PDB file of C-alpha atoms and ligand atoms in Angstrom:
ATOM      1  CA  MET A 605      10.666  20.668  -9.122  1.00 86.00           C
ATOM      2  CA  THR A 606      12.888  18.461  -6.984  1.00 96.00           C
ATOM      3  CA  ILE A 607      11.801  15.314  -5.187  1.00 97.00           C
ATOM      4  CA  SER A 608      11.990  17.273  -1.955  1.00 98.00           C
ATOM      5  CA  ASP A 609       9.688  19.992  -3.386  1.00 98.00           C
ATOM      6  CA  ASN A 610       7.241  17.359  -4.597  1.00 98.00           C
ATOM      7  CA  LEU A 611       7.164  15.670  -1.191  1.00 98.00           C
ATOM      8  CA  GLN A 612       6.424  18.977   0.430  1.00 98.00           C
ATOM      9  CA  THR A 613       3.623  19.687  -2.035  1.00 98.00           C
ATOM     10  CA  ILE A 614       2.070  16.236  -1.561  1.00 98.00           C
ATOM     11  CA  GLY A 615       2.338  16.628   2.198  1.00 98.00           C
ATOM     12  CA  GLN A 616       0.409  19.896   1.967  1.00 98.00           C
ATOM     13  CA  ILE A 617      -2.252  18.334  -0.253  1.00 98.00           C
ATOM     14  CA  ILE A 618      -2.700  15.506   2.241  1.00 98.00           C
ATOM     15  CA  ARG A 619      -2.912  17.823   5.279  1.00 98.00           C
ATOM     16  CA  ARG A 620      -5.444  20.078   3.495  1.00 98.00           C
ATOM     17  CA  ALA A 621      -7.559  17.096   2.468  1.00 98.00           C
ATOM     18  CA  GLU A 622      -7.510  15.825   6.066  1.00 98.00           C
ATOM     19  CA  GLN A 623      -8.909  19.176   7.187  1.00 98.00           C
ATOM     20  CA  LYS A 624     -11.425  19.477   4.391  1.00 98.00           C
ATOM     21  CA  TYR A 625     -12.906  16.023   5.008  1.00 98.00           C
ATOM     22  CA  GLN A 626     -12.732  16.165   8.810  1.00 98.00           C
ATOM     23  CA  ARG A 627     -10.091  13.513   9.104  1.00 98.00           C
ATOM     24  CA  PRO A 628      -7.875  13.637  12.221  1.00 98.00           C
ATOM     25  CA  PRO A 629      -4.588  15.488  11.627  1.00 97.00           C
ATOM     26  CA  GLN A 630      -1.786  13.154  10.500  1.00 97.00           C
ATOM     27  CA  SER A 631      -4.214  10.245   9.997  1.00 98.00           C
ATOM     28  CA  VAL A 632      -3.129   9.803   6.382  1.00 98.00           C
ATOM     29  CA  GLN A 633       0.358   8.440   5.788  1.00 98.00           C
ATOM     30  CA  LEU A 634       2.302   8.885   2.589  1.00 98.00           C
ATOM     31  CA  LEU A 635       3.780   5.826   0.925  1.00 98.00           C
ATOM     32  CA  ALA A 636       6.296   6.935  -1.719  1.00 98.00           C
ATOM     33  CA  VAL A 637       6.089   4.527  -4.656  1.00 98.00           C
ATOM     34  CA  SER A 638       9.646   4.310  -5.952  1.00 98.00           C
ATOM     35  CA  LYS A 639       9.228   1.497  -8.481  1.00 97.00           C
ATOM     36  CA  ARG A 640      11.443   1.906 -11.534  1.00 96.00           C
ATOM     37  CA  HIS A 641      13.233   4.874  -9.995  1.00 96.00           C
ATOM     38  CA  ASP A 642      16.758   4.223  -8.814  1.00 96.00           C
ATOM     39  CA  GLU A 643      18.284   4.344  -5.349  1.00 96.00           C
ATOM     40  CA  ASN A 644      19.395   7.944  -5.856  1.00 97.00           C
ATOM     41  CA  ALA A 645      15.770   9.008  -6.093  1.00 97.00           C
ATOM     42  CA  ILE A 646      15.069   7.145  -2.867  1.00 98.00           C
ATOM     43  CA  GLN A 647      18.098   8.785  -1.225  1.00 98.00           C
ATOM     44  CA  ALA A 648      16.733  12.199  -2.176  1.00 98.00           C
ATOM     45  CA  ALA A 649      13.379  11.349  -0.597  1.00 98.00           C
ATOM     46  CA  LEU A 650      15.058   9.950   2.523  1.00 98.00           C
ATOM     47  CA  ALA A 651      16.989  13.193   2.878  1.00 98.00           C
ATOM     48  CA  ALA A 652      13.648  15.012   2.809  1.00 98.00           C
ATOM     49  CA  GLY A 653      12.337  12.888   5.683  1.00 98.00           C
ATOM     50  CA  GLN A 654      10.326  10.290   3.750  1.00 98.00           C
ATOM     51  CA  TYR A 655      11.026   6.758   4.972  1.00 98.00           C
ATOM     52  CA  ALA A 656       8.165   4.547   3.692  1.00 98.00           C
ATOM     53  CA  PHE A 657       8.640   3.293   0.134  1.00 98.00           C
ATOM     54  CA  GLY A 658       6.500   1.074  -2.082  1.00 98.00           C
ATOM     55  CA  GLU A 659       7.876  -1.327  -4.676  1.00 98.00           C
ATOM     56  CA  ASN A 660       6.034  -3.730  -6.944  1.00 96.00           C
ATOM     57  CA  TYR A 661       8.765  -6.112  -8.099  1.00 95.00           C
ATOM     58  CA  ALA A 662      10.312  -8.370  -5.456  1.00 95.00           C
ATOM     59  CA  GLN A 663      13.771  -8.447  -6.993  1.00 95.00           C
ATOM     60  CA  GLU A 664      13.843  -4.674  -7.501  1.00 96.00           C
ATOM     61  CA  MET A 665      12.844  -4.116  -3.868  1.00 97.00           C
ATOM     62  CA  LEU A 666      15.527  -6.533  -2.684  1.00 96.00           C
ATOM     63  CA  ASN A 667      18.247  -4.886  -4.786  1.00 97.00           C
ATOM     64  CA  LYS A 668      17.346  -1.456  -3.473  1.00 98.00           C
ATOM     65  CA  ALA A 669      17.155  -2.733   0.096  1.00 97.00           C
ATOM     66  CA  GLU A 670      20.714  -4.038  -0.258  1.00 97.00           C
ATOM     67  CA  LEU A 671      21.985  -0.799  -1.782  1.00 97.00           C
ATOM     68  CA  LEU A 672      20.325   1.191   0.994  1.00 98.00           C
ATOM     69  CA  ALA A 673      21.061  -1.234   3.835  1.00 96.00           C
ATOM     70  CA  ALA A 674      22.689   1.540   5.867  1.00 97.00           C
ATOM     71  CA  GLU A 675      19.528   3.665   5.820  1.00 97.00           C
ATOM     72  CA  HIS A 676      16.323   3.302   7.791  1.00 96.00           C
ATOM     73  CA  VAL A 677      13.778   2.398   5.121  1.00 98.00           C
ATOM     74  CA  ASP A 678      10.349   0.823   5.598  1.00 98.00           C
ATOM     75  CA  TRP A 679       9.741  -1.311   2.517  1.00 98.00           C
ATOM     76  CA  HIS A 680       6.157  -1.905   1.407  1.00 98.00           C
ATOM     77  CA  PHE A 681       5.481  -4.499  -1.249  1.00 98.00           C
ATOM     78  CA  ILE A 682       2.570  -3.378  -3.441  1.00 98.00           C
ATOM     79  CA  GLY A 683       2.953  -5.568  -6.547  1.00 97.00           C
ATOM     80  CA  PRO A 684       1.516  -8.820  -7.824  1.00 95.00           C
ATOM     81  CA  LEU A 685       2.514 -11.683  -5.536  1.00 93.00           C
ATOM     82  CA  GLN A 686       3.941 -14.926  -6.880  1.00 93.00           C
ATOM     83  CA  SER A 687       4.668 -17.980  -4.748  1.00 95.00           C
ATOM     84  CA  ASN A 688       8.297 -18.139  -5.843  1.00 96.00           C
ATOM     85  CA  LYS A 689       8.916 -14.577  -4.596  1.00 96.00           C
ATOM     86  CA  THR A 690       7.426 -14.792  -1.133  1.00 97.00           C
ATOM     87  CA  ARG A 691      10.715 -15.691   0.547  1.00 96.00           C
ATOM     88  CA  GLN A 692      12.458 -12.549  -0.753  1.00 94.00           C
ATOM     89  CA  ILE A 693       9.494 -10.433   0.195  1.00 97.00           C
ATOM     90  CA  ALA A 694       9.218 -11.933   3.686  1.00 97.00           C
ATOM     91  CA  ALA A 695      12.892 -11.158   4.276  1.00 95.00           C
ATOM     92  CA  THR A 696      12.588  -7.504   3.273  1.00 96.00           C
ATOM     93  CA  ALA A 697       9.099  -6.052   3.510  1.00 98.00           C
ATOM     94  CA  LEU A 698       7.612  -4.522   6.623  1.00 98.00           C
ATOM     95  CA  TRP A 699       4.266  -4.388   4.805  1.00 98.00           C
ATOM     96  CA  VAL A 700       2.622  -6.343   1.990  1.00 98.00           C
ATOM     97  CA  HIS A 701      -0.446  -4.628   0.505  1.00 98.00           C
ATOM     98  CA  THR A 702      -1.434  -7.131  -2.162  1.00 98.00           C
ATOM     99  CA  VAL A 703      -2.368 -10.386  -0.438  1.00 98.00           C
ATOM    100  CA  ASP A 704      -5.418 -11.999  -2.017  1.00 97.00           C
ATOM    101  CA  ARG A 705      -4.905 -15.743  -1.446  1.00 97.00           C
ATOM    102  CA  LEU A 706      -4.471 -17.862   1.674  1.00 98.00           C
ATOM    103  CA  LYS A 707      -1.642 -19.865   0.091  1.00 98.00           C
ATOM    104  CA  ILE A 708       0.495 -16.756  -0.372  1.00 98.00           C
ATOM    105  CA  ALA A 709      -0.294 -15.521   3.134  1.00 98.00           C
ATOM    106  CA  LYS A 710       0.743 -18.864   4.633  1.00 98.00           C
ATOM    107  CA  ARG A 711       4.037 -18.793   2.757  1.00 98.00           C
ATOM    108  CA  LEU A 712       4.789 -15.254   3.946  1.00 98.00           C
ATOM    109  CA  SER A 713       3.964 -16.248   7.510  1.00 98.00           C
ATOM    110  CA  GLU A 714       6.138 -19.374   7.393  1.00 98.00           C
ATOM    111  CA  GLN A 715       9.061 -17.820   5.527  1.00 98.00           C
ATOM    112  CA  LYS A 716       9.388 -14.688   7.616  1.00 98.00           C
ATOM    113  CA  PRO A 717      12.776 -14.798   9.339  1.00 97.00           C
ATOM    114  CA  GLU A 718      12.275 -15.275  13.073  1.00 96.00           C
ATOM    115  CA  GLN A 719      14.066 -12.082  14.076  1.00 96.00           C
ATOM    116  CA  ARG A 720      11.839  -9.909  11.879  1.00 96.00           C
ATOM    117  CA  PRO A 721       8.581  -8.410  13.164  1.00 96.00           C
ATOM    118  CA  ALA A 722       5.246  -9.813  11.969  1.00 98.00           C
ATOM    119  CA  ILE A 723       4.610  -8.624   8.429  1.00 98.00           C
ATOM    120  CA  ASN A 724       1.842  -6.035   8.206  1.00 98.00           C
ATOM    121  CA  ILE A 725      -0.745  -7.207   5.702  1.00 99.00           C
ATOM    122  CA  CYS A 726      -3.431  -5.550   3.634  1.00 98.00           C
ATOM    123  CA  LEU A 727      -5.834  -7.699   1.642  1.00 98.00           C
ATOM    124  CA  GLN A 728      -6.241  -6.521  -1.924  1.00 98.00           C
ATOM    125  CA  VAL A 729      -9.890  -6.341  -2.927  1.00 97.00           C
ATOM    126  CA  ASN A 730     -11.152  -6.400  -6.501  1.00 96.00           C
ATOM    127  CA  ILE A 731     -13.332  -3.394  -5.886  1.00 93.00           C
ATOM    128  CA  SER A 732     -14.220  -2.399  -9.458  1.00 87.00           C
ATOM    129  CA  GLY A 733     -15.217  -5.926 -10.442  1.00 79.00           C
ATOM    130  CA  GLU A 734     -13.003  -6.178 -13.508  1.00 72.00           C
ATOM    131  CA  ALA A 735     -12.013  -9.680 -14.530  1.00 62.00           C
ATOM    132  CA  SER A 736      -8.445  -8.578 -15.340  1.00 57.00           C
ATOM    133  CA  LYS A 737      -7.597  -7.057 -11.972  1.00 66.00           C
ATOM    134  CA  SER A 738      -6.131  -9.016  -9.112  1.00 86.00           C
ATOM    135  CA  GLY A 739      -7.672  -8.914  -5.672  1.00 95.00           C
ATOM    136  CA  ILE A 740     -10.212 -10.987  -3.835  1.00 96.00           C
ATOM    137  CA  GLU A 741     -13.916 -10.653  -4.582  1.00 95.00           C
ATOM    138  CA  PRO A 742     -15.781  -8.762  -1.818  1.00 96.00           C
ATOM    139  CA  GLN A 743     -18.053 -11.701  -0.953  1.00 96.00           C
ATOM    140  CA  ALA A 744     -15.046 -13.958  -0.285  1.00 97.00           C
ATOM    141  CA  LEU A 745     -13.314 -11.383   1.900  1.00 98.00           C
ATOM    142  CA  PRO A 746     -14.661 -12.207   5.402  1.00 98.00           C
ATOM    143  CA  GLU A 747     -13.522 -15.824   5.263  1.00 98.00           C
ATOM    144  CA  LEU A 748     -10.070 -15.001   3.901  1.00 98.00           C
ATOM    145  CA  ALA A 749      -9.602 -12.225   6.458  1.00 98.00           C
ATOM    146  CA  ALA A 750     -10.524 -14.546   9.338  1.00 98.00           C
ATOM    147  CA  GLN A 751      -8.053 -17.182   8.136  1.00 98.00           C
ATOM    148  CA  ILE A 752      -5.208 -14.752   7.604  1.00 98.00           C
ATOM    149  CA  ALA A 753      -5.782 -13.074  10.977  1.00 98.00           C
ATOM    150  CA  GLU A 754      -4.795 -16.418  12.571  1.00 98.00           C
ATOM    151  CA  LEU A 755      -1.374 -16.697  10.923  1.00 98.00           C
ATOM    152  CA  PRO A 756       1.404 -16.099  13.470  1.00 98.00           C
ATOM    153  CA  GLY A 757       3.925 -14.373  11.186  1.00 98.00           C
ATOM    154  CA  LEU A 758       1.463 -11.797   9.938  1.00 98.00           C
ATOM    155  CA  ASN A 759      -0.370  -8.824  11.353  1.00 98.00           C
ATOM    156  CA  LEU A 760      -3.544  -8.207   9.366  1.00 98.00           C
ATOM    157  CA  ARG A 761      -3.957  -4.423   9.217  1.00 98.00           C
ATOM    158  CA  GLY A 762      -6.597  -3.693   6.591  1.00 98.00           C
ATOM    159  CA  LEU A 763      -7.612  -3.489   2.955  1.00 98.00           C
ATOM    160  CA  MET A 764      -6.139  -2.200  -0.273  1.00 98.00           C
ATOM    161  CA  ALA A 765      -7.572  -1.552  -3.718  1.00 97.00           C
ATOM    162  CA  ILE A 766      -6.526  -0.289  -7.133  1.00 95.00           C
ATOM    163  CA  PRO A 767      -9.806   0.904  -8.670  1.00 93.00           C
ATOM    164  CA  ALA A 768     -10.486   1.243 -12.375  1.00 91.00           C
ATOM    165  CA  VAL A 769      -9.218   4.629 -13.528  1.00 91.00           C
ATOM    166  CA  SER A 770     -11.821   7.377 -13.410  1.00 92.00           C
ATOM    167  CA  GLU A 771     -11.362  11.133 -13.779  1.00 94.00           C
ATOM    168  CA  VAL A 772     -14.697  11.823 -12.089  1.00 96.00           C
ATOM    169  CA  PHE A 773     -14.333  12.724  -8.412  1.00 97.00           C
ATOM    170  CA  THR A 774     -17.752  11.423  -7.343  1.00 97.00           C
ATOM    171  CA  GLN A 775     -17.098   8.087  -9.075  1.00 96.00           C
ATOM    172  CA  GLN A 776     -13.689   7.835  -7.425  1.00 96.00           C
ATOM    173  CA  ARG A 777     -15.301   8.440  -4.045  1.00 97.00           C
ATOM    174  CA  GLU A 778     -18.006   5.849  -4.610  1.00 97.00           C
ATOM    175  CA  VAL A 779     -15.495   3.078  -5.195  1.00 96.00           C
ATOM    176  CA  PHE A 780     -13.332   4.039  -2.212  1.00 97.00           C
ATOM    177  CA  ALA A 781     -16.467   4.197  -0.049  1.00 98.00           C
ATOM    178  CA  LYS A 782     -17.143   0.561  -0.938  1.00 97.00           C
ATOM    179  CA  LEU A 783     -13.729  -0.447   0.342  1.00 98.00           C
ATOM    180  CA  ARG A 784     -14.280   1.513   3.555  1.00 98.00           C
ATOM    181  CA  GLU A 785     -17.651  -0.211   4.089  1.00 98.00           C
ATOM    182  CA  LEU A 786     -16.081  -3.628   3.595  1.00 98.00           C
ATOM    183  CA  GLN A 787     -13.481  -2.683   6.192  1.00 98.00           C
ATOM    184  CA  GLU A 788     -16.173  -1.470   8.613  1.00 98.00           C
ATOM    185  CA  ASP A 789     -17.998  -4.804   8.267  1.00 98.00           C
ATOM    186  CA  LEU A 790     -14.814  -6.719   9.093  1.00 98.00           C
ATOM    187  CA  ILE A 791     -14.233  -4.513  12.136  1.00 98.00           C
ATOM    188  CA  LYS A 792     -17.800  -5.142  13.303  1.00 98.00           C
ATOM    189  CA  GLY A 793     -17.038  -8.833  12.893  1.00 97.00           C
ATOM    190  CA  GLY A 794     -14.232  -8.468  15.423  1.00 98.00           C
ATOM    191  CA  LEU A 795     -11.066  -7.854  13.402  1.00 98.00           C
ATOM    192  CA  PRO A 796      -8.982  -4.930  14.733  1.00 97.00           C
ATOM    193  CA  LEU A 797      -8.182  -3.325  11.355  1.00 98.00           C
ATOM    194  CA  ASP A 798      -6.732   0.188  11.121  1.00 98.00           C
ATOM    195  CA  THR A 799      -5.417   0.600   7.583  1.00 98.00           C
ATOM    196  CA  LEU A 800      -7.040   1.522   4.291  1.00 98.00           C
ATOM    197  CA  SER A 801      -4.411   1.592   1.553  1.00 98.00           C
ATOM    198  CA  MET A 802      -6.083   3.527  -1.236  1.00 98.00           C
ATOM    199  CA  GLY A 803      -5.412   6.526  -3.445  1.00 97.00           C
ATOM    200  CA  MET A 804      -2.675   7.192  -5.993  1.00 96.00           C
ATOM    201  CA  SER A 805      -1.437  10.359  -7.716  1.00 93.00           C
ATOM    202  CA  GLY A 806      -4.682  10.746  -9.709  1.00 93.00           C
ATOM    203  CA  ASP A 807      -7.270  10.045  -7.007  1.00 96.00           C
ATOM    204  CA  MET A 808      -5.741  10.694  -3.598  1.00 97.00           C
ATOM    205  CA  GLU A 809      -8.186  13.403  -2.551  1.00 98.00           C
ATOM    206  CA  ALA A 810     -11.197  11.132  -3.135  1.00 98.00           C
ATOM    207  CA  ALA A 811      -9.444   8.366  -1.203  1.00 98.00           C
ATOM    208  CA  ILE A 812      -8.737  10.664   1.752  1.00 98.00           C
ATOM    209  CA  ALA A 813     -12.352  11.859   1.708  1.00 98.00           C
ATOM    210  CA  GLU A 814     -13.428   8.208   2.107  1.00 98.00           C
ATOM    211  CA  GLY A 815     -11.040   7.249   4.873  1.00 98.00           C
ATOM    212  CA  ALA A 816      -7.687   6.287   3.338  1.00 98.00           C
ATOM    213  CA  THR A 817      -4.978   5.948   5.977  1.00 98.00           C
ATOM    214  CA  MET A 818      -2.218   5.342   3.443  1.00 98.00           C
ATOM    215  CA  VAL A 819      -1.977   6.887  -0.013  1.00 98.00           C
ATOM    216  CA  ARG A 820       0.457   5.350  -2.497  1.00 98.00           C
ATOM    217  CA  ILE A 821       2.034   8.084  -4.566  1.00 98.00           C
ATOM    218  CA  GLY A 822       4.625   7.572  -7.290  1.00 97.00           C
ATOM    219  CA  THR A 823       4.479   9.913 -10.257  1.00 96.00           C
ATOM    220  CA  ALA A 824       3.641  13.047  -8.269  1.00 96.00           C
ATOM    221  CA  ILE A 825       6.830  12.560  -6.220  1.00 97.00           C
ATOM    222  CA  PHE A 826       9.356  11.004  -8.575  1.00 97.00           C
ATOM    223  CA  GLY A 827       8.014  12.006 -12.021  1.00 94.00           C
ATOM    224  CA  GLN A 828       7.212   9.714 -14.936  1.00 92.00           C
ATOM    225  CA  ARG A 829       8.607   6.194 -14.823  1.00 88.00           C
ATOM    226  CA  ALA A 830      10.708   4.642 -17.558  1.00 77.00           C
ATOM    227  CA  GLN A 831       8.487   2.060 -19.259  1.00 65.00           C
TER     228      GLN A 831
HETATM  229  C1  PLP B1350       2.580   2.365  -9.320  1.00 81.06           C
HETATM  230  C2  PLP B1350       1.624   2.192  -8.216  1.00 81.06           C
HETATM  231  C3  PLP B1350       1.187   3.293  -7.476  1.00 81.06           C
HETATM  232  C4  PLP B1350       1.598   4.724  -7.745  1.00 81.06           C
HETATM  233  O1  PLP B1350       0.977   5.207  -8.884  1.00 81.06           O
HETATM  234  P1  PLP B1350       1.155   6.737  -9.333  1.00 81.06           P
HETATM  235  O2  PLP B1350       0.022   6.923 -10.289  1.00 81.06           O
HETATM  236  O3  PLP B1350       2.482   6.825  -9.984  1.00 81.06           O
HETATM  237  O4  PLP B1350       1.038   7.586  -8.140  1.00 81.06           O
HETATM  238  C5  PLP B1350       0.316   3.053  -6.426  1.00 81.06           C
HETATM  239  N1  PLP B1350      -0.095   1.817  -6.124  1.00 81.06           N
HETATM  240  C6  PLP B1350       0.310   0.733  -6.821  1.00 81.06           C
HETATM  241  C7  PLP B1350      -0.182  -0.609  -6.423  1.00 81.06           C
HETATM  242  C8  PLP B1350       1.181   0.887  -7.882  1.00 81.06           C
HETATM  243  O5  PLP B1350       1.575  -0.197  -8.563  1.00 81.06           O
END
C-alpha cells in the first residue's frame, strides 16, 4: 500500500463514519501525523492532496518546513510544549494542539511574528486522569480557556486529548464523550469553539462518533515509525 492508497482508505473510513454517526459531510478533517517520517513521505501525501501535517518535535517540524518551503503545508504542532521551543513553533505552526499552561500560551502569543495569522489553539485536557499524561485537569479548564481566549496572537479553537489506550469501542467513546461535554460547557459559557482534536489510528471511529472535527492519524497513513 502506498501513502496515497492509505490516504484514500482513511478518507473513506472518515466519510463512512460521518454518515454512520449522523455527522455533517466533511465535518471531520484529517491531520496527517508525519513525525519521524521524512520529507519524502510528506511530499507523497502532498501529491495526494493532503496538506495538513502534525509534528511533535519543534526542531523536526522546523527542519521539514524549511525543506518544504516551496509547498503549501499547514503545520500543526501536537507534541509536548517547552518554553524554550515556543519561538520556533510560533514562527512555523498554523495550529498548536497541546497548550495546557497560560505561560506557554502567552509566549506563543507574544512571539508570533506579526505578519503571521493568529495561531489556532487547542487546549490539551488530561481526560483519562493519569498522573503521567500532560494536559490540564478538567476542573481547571474554564479559567485557563477564558484567559487564553484573551491573548491577541492566538485564536482559541477547541480541545484536544490523548486518552489512555483502550481496545474497547464503548470505553473509547466514553472518554471522547467527556471531552465533547467539556467543550459544550465552554461554548455555553460564551467561547466560540469549533474544534475537537481527538482520535488516532486505533480509535478514530469512536472519536468521530463523539464529535471529533480533527482526527490525528500517523501509522495508518505512513506506516510504523522508526523508534
Ligand atoms: C503520534 C501521534 C498521533 C498519531 O498516532 P498514530 O497511532 O500513529 O495514528 C496522534 N496524536 C498525537 C498527539 C501523536 O503524538
